[in-house]
Amino acid sequence: MTPEYFKMLVGVFAPEFRSVKNMHLRNFYMIVPPLTVNFVEHSISCKEKLNKKNKVGAAFTDDGFAMGVAYILKLLDQYQEFDSLHWFQAVREKYMKEMNAVVKEQNVQSTSQDEKLMQTMNLTQKRLDIYLQEFELLYFSLSSARIFFRADKTAAEETQEKKDRDEVARTDVGSSTIEGSPGETSTK
C-alpha cells in the first residue's frame, strides 16, 4: 500500500485550519472568485509577455494557484460552499453572453463598412475568447487538483468512512481471535 501524501497533508493541517482561532477563515470560499479573476488577468498578462522581445515575467502555465485553492478549500471543508456559488458556470455564461452581443453587433455594423469599428469588435471578441479560455483552463486545473485531496467527500463523510473502516477492522480482529483460540471450537 502506497502512502497517501495528500491525505496526510490534509490530516495534519485540517484541525488547525478549522480551529476556533482560525474562525476568520470560515468564509474563505467567498474570496475565491475575486482571486480567480486576479489570477486569470495575471496569467493572460504573463502569456502575452511570451510574444514580446523582453520576456521578463513571462510564463506559460501555472497550476500552483489551483492546487493551493483546492488544498485550502479542503482544509477548511468548504467545497460545498464554494460549489454553491456556481462561480465558473456564471463566468462562462457572462462571457458567452458578451461574445454573442459582440457577434450580433458585428452583424448589424457589417453594413456600415466602418473599418475601425469592425477591428475594435474583432479585438473585443478575441479578448473575450481569451478570458473565457483562461477561466476554463483554471476550472479544469482546479477540478483536477480537487481529485488529489478527495474533494468529493466532506470532512464528516471522511470521518464516518474512517469510523466504518475501524469498525470493520475491529470486527475482523475480534472474529479471528475467537475463531483462532486454541482449544475452542467455533460454532458458525
GROMACS .gro file of C-alpha atoms in nm:
model
  188
    1MET     CA    1   0.000   0.000   0.000
    2THR     CA    2   0.143   0.332  -0.103
    3PRO     CA    3   0.125   0.621   0.139
    4GLU     CA    4  -0.138   0.884   0.062
    5TYR     CA    5   0.069   1.200   0.098
    6PHE     CA    6  -0.207   1.445   0.009
    7LYS     CA    7  -0.438   1.281   0.261
    8MET     CA    8  -0.163   1.307   0.521
    9LEU     CA    9  -0.114   1.678   0.444
   10VAL     CA   10  -0.485   1.740   0.490
   11GLY     CA   11  -0.497   1.530   0.807
   12VAL     CA   12  -0.212   1.722   0.968
   13PHE     CA   13  -0.326   2.076   0.890
   14ALA     CA   14  -0.707   2.050   0.877
   15PRO     CA   15  -0.763   2.053   1.255
   16GLU     CA   16  -0.558   2.371   1.289
   17PHE     CA   17  -0.731   2.547   0.996
   18ARG     CA   18  -1.074   2.451   1.133
   19SER     CA   19  -0.994   2.552   1.491
   20VAL     CA   20  -1.168   2.836   1.673
   21LYS     CA   21  -0.865   3.063   1.647
   22ASN     CA   22  -0.896   3.050   1.266
   23MET     CA   23  -1.265   3.136   1.251
   24HIS     CA   24  -1.176   3.431   1.030
   25LEU     CA   25  -1.133   3.173   0.752
   26ARG     CA   26  -1.490   3.043   0.777
   27ASN     CA   27  -1.589   3.244   0.468
   28PHE     CA   28  -1.270   3.186   0.270
   29TYR     CA   29  -1.467   3.036  -0.018
   30MET     CA   30  -1.621   3.380  -0.077
   31ILE     CA   31  -1.289   3.536  -0.175
   32VAL     CA   32  -1.201   3.262  -0.425
   33PRO     CA   33  -1.396   3.426  -0.714
   34PRO     CA   34  -1.208   3.759  -0.698
   35LEU     CA   35  -0.885   3.565  -0.654
   36THR     CA   36  -0.960   3.372  -0.973
   37VAL     CA   37  -1.025   3.697  -1.162
   38ASN     CA   38  -0.690   3.832  -1.047
   39PHE     CA   39  -0.516   3.504  -1.133
   40VAL     CA   40  -0.667   3.492  -1.482
   41GLU     CA   41  -0.566   3.853  -1.553
   42HIS     CA   42  -0.213   3.782  -1.427
   43SER     CA   43  -0.192   3.462  -1.631
   44ILE     CA   44  -0.303   3.638  -1.950
   45SER     CA   45  -0.052   3.915  -1.886
   46CYS     CA   46   0.230   3.662  -1.843
   47LYS     CA   47   0.132   3.474  -2.158
   48GLU     CA   48   0.123   3.797  -2.357
   49LYS     CA   49   0.480   3.868  -2.246
   50LEU     CA   50   0.588   3.550  -2.425
   51ASN     CA   51   0.519   3.722  -2.758
   52LYS     CA   52   0.738   4.019  -2.675
   53LYS     CA   53   1.113   4.058  -2.716
   54ASN     CA   54   1.173   4.126  -2.348
   55LYS     CA   55   1.040   3.806  -2.188
   56VAL     CA   56   1.092   3.914  -1.825
   57GLY     CA   57   0.798   3.789  -1.620
   58ALA     CA   58   0.668   3.565  -1.898
   59ALA     CA   59   0.504   3.238  -1.804
   60PHE     CA   60   0.345   2.959  -2.000
   61THR     CA   61   0.141   2.781  -1.735
   62ASP     CA   62   0.092   2.784  -1.361
   63ASP     CA   63  -0.119   2.530  -1.177
   64GLY     CA   64   0.014   2.618  -0.831
   65PHE     CA   65  -0.273   2.857  -0.773
   66ALA     CA   66  -0.536   2.592  -0.848
   67MET     CA   67  -0.356   2.339  -0.630
   68GLY     CA   68  -0.333   2.588  -0.343
   69VAL     CA   69  -0.700   2.686  -0.364
   70ALA     CA   70  -0.805   2.321  -0.378
   71TYR     CA   71  -0.589   2.245  -0.074
   72ILE     CA   72  -0.717   2.535   0.136
   73LEU     CA   73  -1.080   2.466   0.045
   74LYS     CA   74  -1.026   2.105   0.152
   75LEU     CA   75  -0.855   2.205   0.476
   76LEU     CA   76  -1.147   2.431   0.559
   77ASP     CA   77  -1.407   2.179   0.435
   78GLN     CA   78  -1.561   2.446   0.210
   79TYR     CA   79  -1.600   2.269  -0.123
   80GLN     CA   80  -1.978   2.252  -0.099
   81GLU     CA   81  -1.998   2.619  -0.008
   82PHE     CA   82  -1.771   2.716  -0.297
   83ASP     CA   83  -1.965   2.493  -0.538
   84SER     CA   84  -2.290   2.656  -0.425
   85LEU     CA   85  -2.163   2.984  -0.574
   86HIS     CA   86  -2.165   2.827  -0.924
   87TRP     CA   87  -1.877   3.061  -0.998
   88PHE     CA   88  -1.731   2.904  -1.310
   89GLN     CA   89  -2.075   2.847  -1.459
   90ALA     CA   90  -2.160   3.214  -1.404
   91VAL     CA   91  -1.830   3.325  -1.561
   92ARG     CA   92  -1.891   3.105  -1.864
   93GLU     CA   93  -2.244   3.245  -1.906
   94LYS     CA   94  -2.116   3.603  -1.872
   95TYR     CA   95  -1.850   3.564  -2.141
   96MET     CA   96  -2.079   3.373  -2.375
   97LYS     CA   97  -2.344   3.645  -2.338
   98GLU     CA   98  -2.088   3.920  -2.410
   99MET     CA   99  -1.946   3.730  -2.707
  100ASN     CA  100  -2.295   3.680  -2.852
  101ALA     CA  101  -2.365   4.052  -2.809
  102VAL     CA  102  -2.045   4.138  -2.998
  103VAL     CA  103  -2.134   3.897  -3.280
  104LYS     CA  104  -2.483   4.046  -3.301
  105GLU     CA  105  -2.336   4.398  -3.312
  106GLN     CA  106  -2.088   4.289  -3.581
  107ASN     CA  107  -2.375   4.162  -3.794
  108VAL     CA  108  -2.558   4.493  -3.756
  109GLN     CA  109  -2.246   4.701  -3.824
  110SER     CA  110  -2.124   4.491  -4.118
  111THR     CA  111  -2.338   4.700  -4.349
  112SER     CA  112  -2.192   5.031  -4.229
  113GLN     CA  113  -1.843   4.948  -4.357
  114ASP     CA  114  -1.676   5.124  -4.061
  115GLU     CA  115  -1.333   4.958  -4.067
  116LYS     CA  116  -1.215   5.085  -3.726
  117LEU     CA  117  -1.534   4.975  -3.553
  118MET     CA  118  -1.508   4.626  -3.706
  119GLN     CA  119  -1.144   4.597  -3.593
  120THR     CA  120  -1.242   4.704  -3.242
  121MET     CA  121  -1.520   4.446  -3.231
  122ASN     CA  122  -1.287   4.174  -3.358
  123LEU     CA  123  -1.034   4.260  -3.089
  124THR     CA  124  -1.309   4.264  -2.826
  125GLN     CA  125  -1.430   3.923  -2.936
  126LYS     CA  126  -1.075   3.785  -2.933
  127ARG     CA  127  -1.016   3.927  -2.585
  128LEU     CA  128  -1.341   3.778  -2.452
  129ASP     CA  129  -1.246   3.442  -2.603
  130ILE     CA  130  -0.903   3.455  -2.436
  131TYR     CA  131  -1.058   3.532  -2.096
  132LEU     CA  132  -1.316   3.255  -2.134
  133GLN     CA  133  -1.047   3.008  -2.235
  134GLU     CA  134  -0.828   3.107  -1.941
  135PHE     CA  135  -1.116   3.070  -1.693
  136GLU     CA  136  -1.194   2.728  -1.837
  137LEU     CA  137  -0.830   2.623  -1.802
  138LEU     CA  138  -0.838   2.736  -1.440
  139TYR     CA  139  -1.163   2.544  -1.384
  140PHE     CA  140  -1.007   2.227  -1.527
  141SER     CA  141  -0.691   2.275  -1.318
  142LEU     CA  142  -0.895   2.327  -1.002
  143SER     CA  143  -1.114   2.025  -1.078
  144SER     CA  144  -0.803   1.814  -1.131
  145ALA     CA  145  -0.641   1.942  -0.812
  146ARG     CA  146  -0.953   1.856  -0.613
  147ILE     CA  147  -0.905   1.492  -0.705
  148PHE     CA  148  -0.575   1.488  -0.516
  149PHE     CA  149  -0.746   1.596  -0.197
  150ARG     CA  150  -1.055   1.375  -0.235
  151ALA     CA  151  -1.271   1.680  -0.260
  152ASP     CA  152  -1.572   1.467  -0.342
  153LYS     CA  153  -1.607   1.395   0.030
  154THR     CA  154  -1.680   1.634   0.313
  155ALA     CA  155  -1.494   1.613   0.643
  156ALA     CA  156  -1.799   1.449   0.801
  157GLU     CA  157  -1.813   1.183   0.528
  158GLU     CA  158  -1.442   1.112   0.564
  159THR     CA  159  -1.478   1.081   0.943
  160GLN     CA  160  -1.770   0.840   0.901
  161GLU     CA  161  -1.573   0.639   0.643
  162LYS     CA  162  -1.280   0.613   0.885
  163LYS     CA  163  -1.512   0.502   1.166
  164ASP     CA  164  -1.664   0.238   0.937
  165ARG     CA  165  -1.318   0.109   0.839
  166ASP     CA  166  -1.210   0.098   1.204
  167GLU     CA  167  -1.531  -0.086   1.298
  168VAL     CA  168  -1.474  -0.344   1.024
  169ALA     CA  169  -1.113  -0.383   1.133
  170ARG     CA  170  -1.218  -0.438   1.498
  171THR     CA  171  -1.484  -0.686   1.391
  172ASP     CA  172  -1.233  -0.877   1.177
  173VAL     CA  173  -0.976  -0.882   1.458
  174GLY     CA  174  -1.239  -0.987   1.713
  175SER     CA  175  -1.375  -1.270   1.498
  176SER     CA  176  -1.030  -1.404   1.409
  177THR     CA  177  -0.935  -1.405   1.778
  178ILE     CA  178  -1.246  -1.603   1.870
  179GLU     CA  179  -1.210  -1.848   1.584
  180GLY     CA  180  -0.837  -1.891   1.630
  181SER     CA  181  -0.831  -1.951   2.006
  182PRO     CA  182  -0.661  -2.282   2.086
  183GLY     CA  183  -0.879  -2.548   2.248
  184GLU     CA  184  -1.204  -2.376   2.148
  185THR     CA  185  -1.449  -2.493   1.889
  186SER     CA  186  -1.618  -2.234   1.687
  187THR     CA  187  -1.981  -2.256   1.604
  188LYS     CA  188  -2.095  -2.088   1.291
   0.00000   0.00000   0.00000
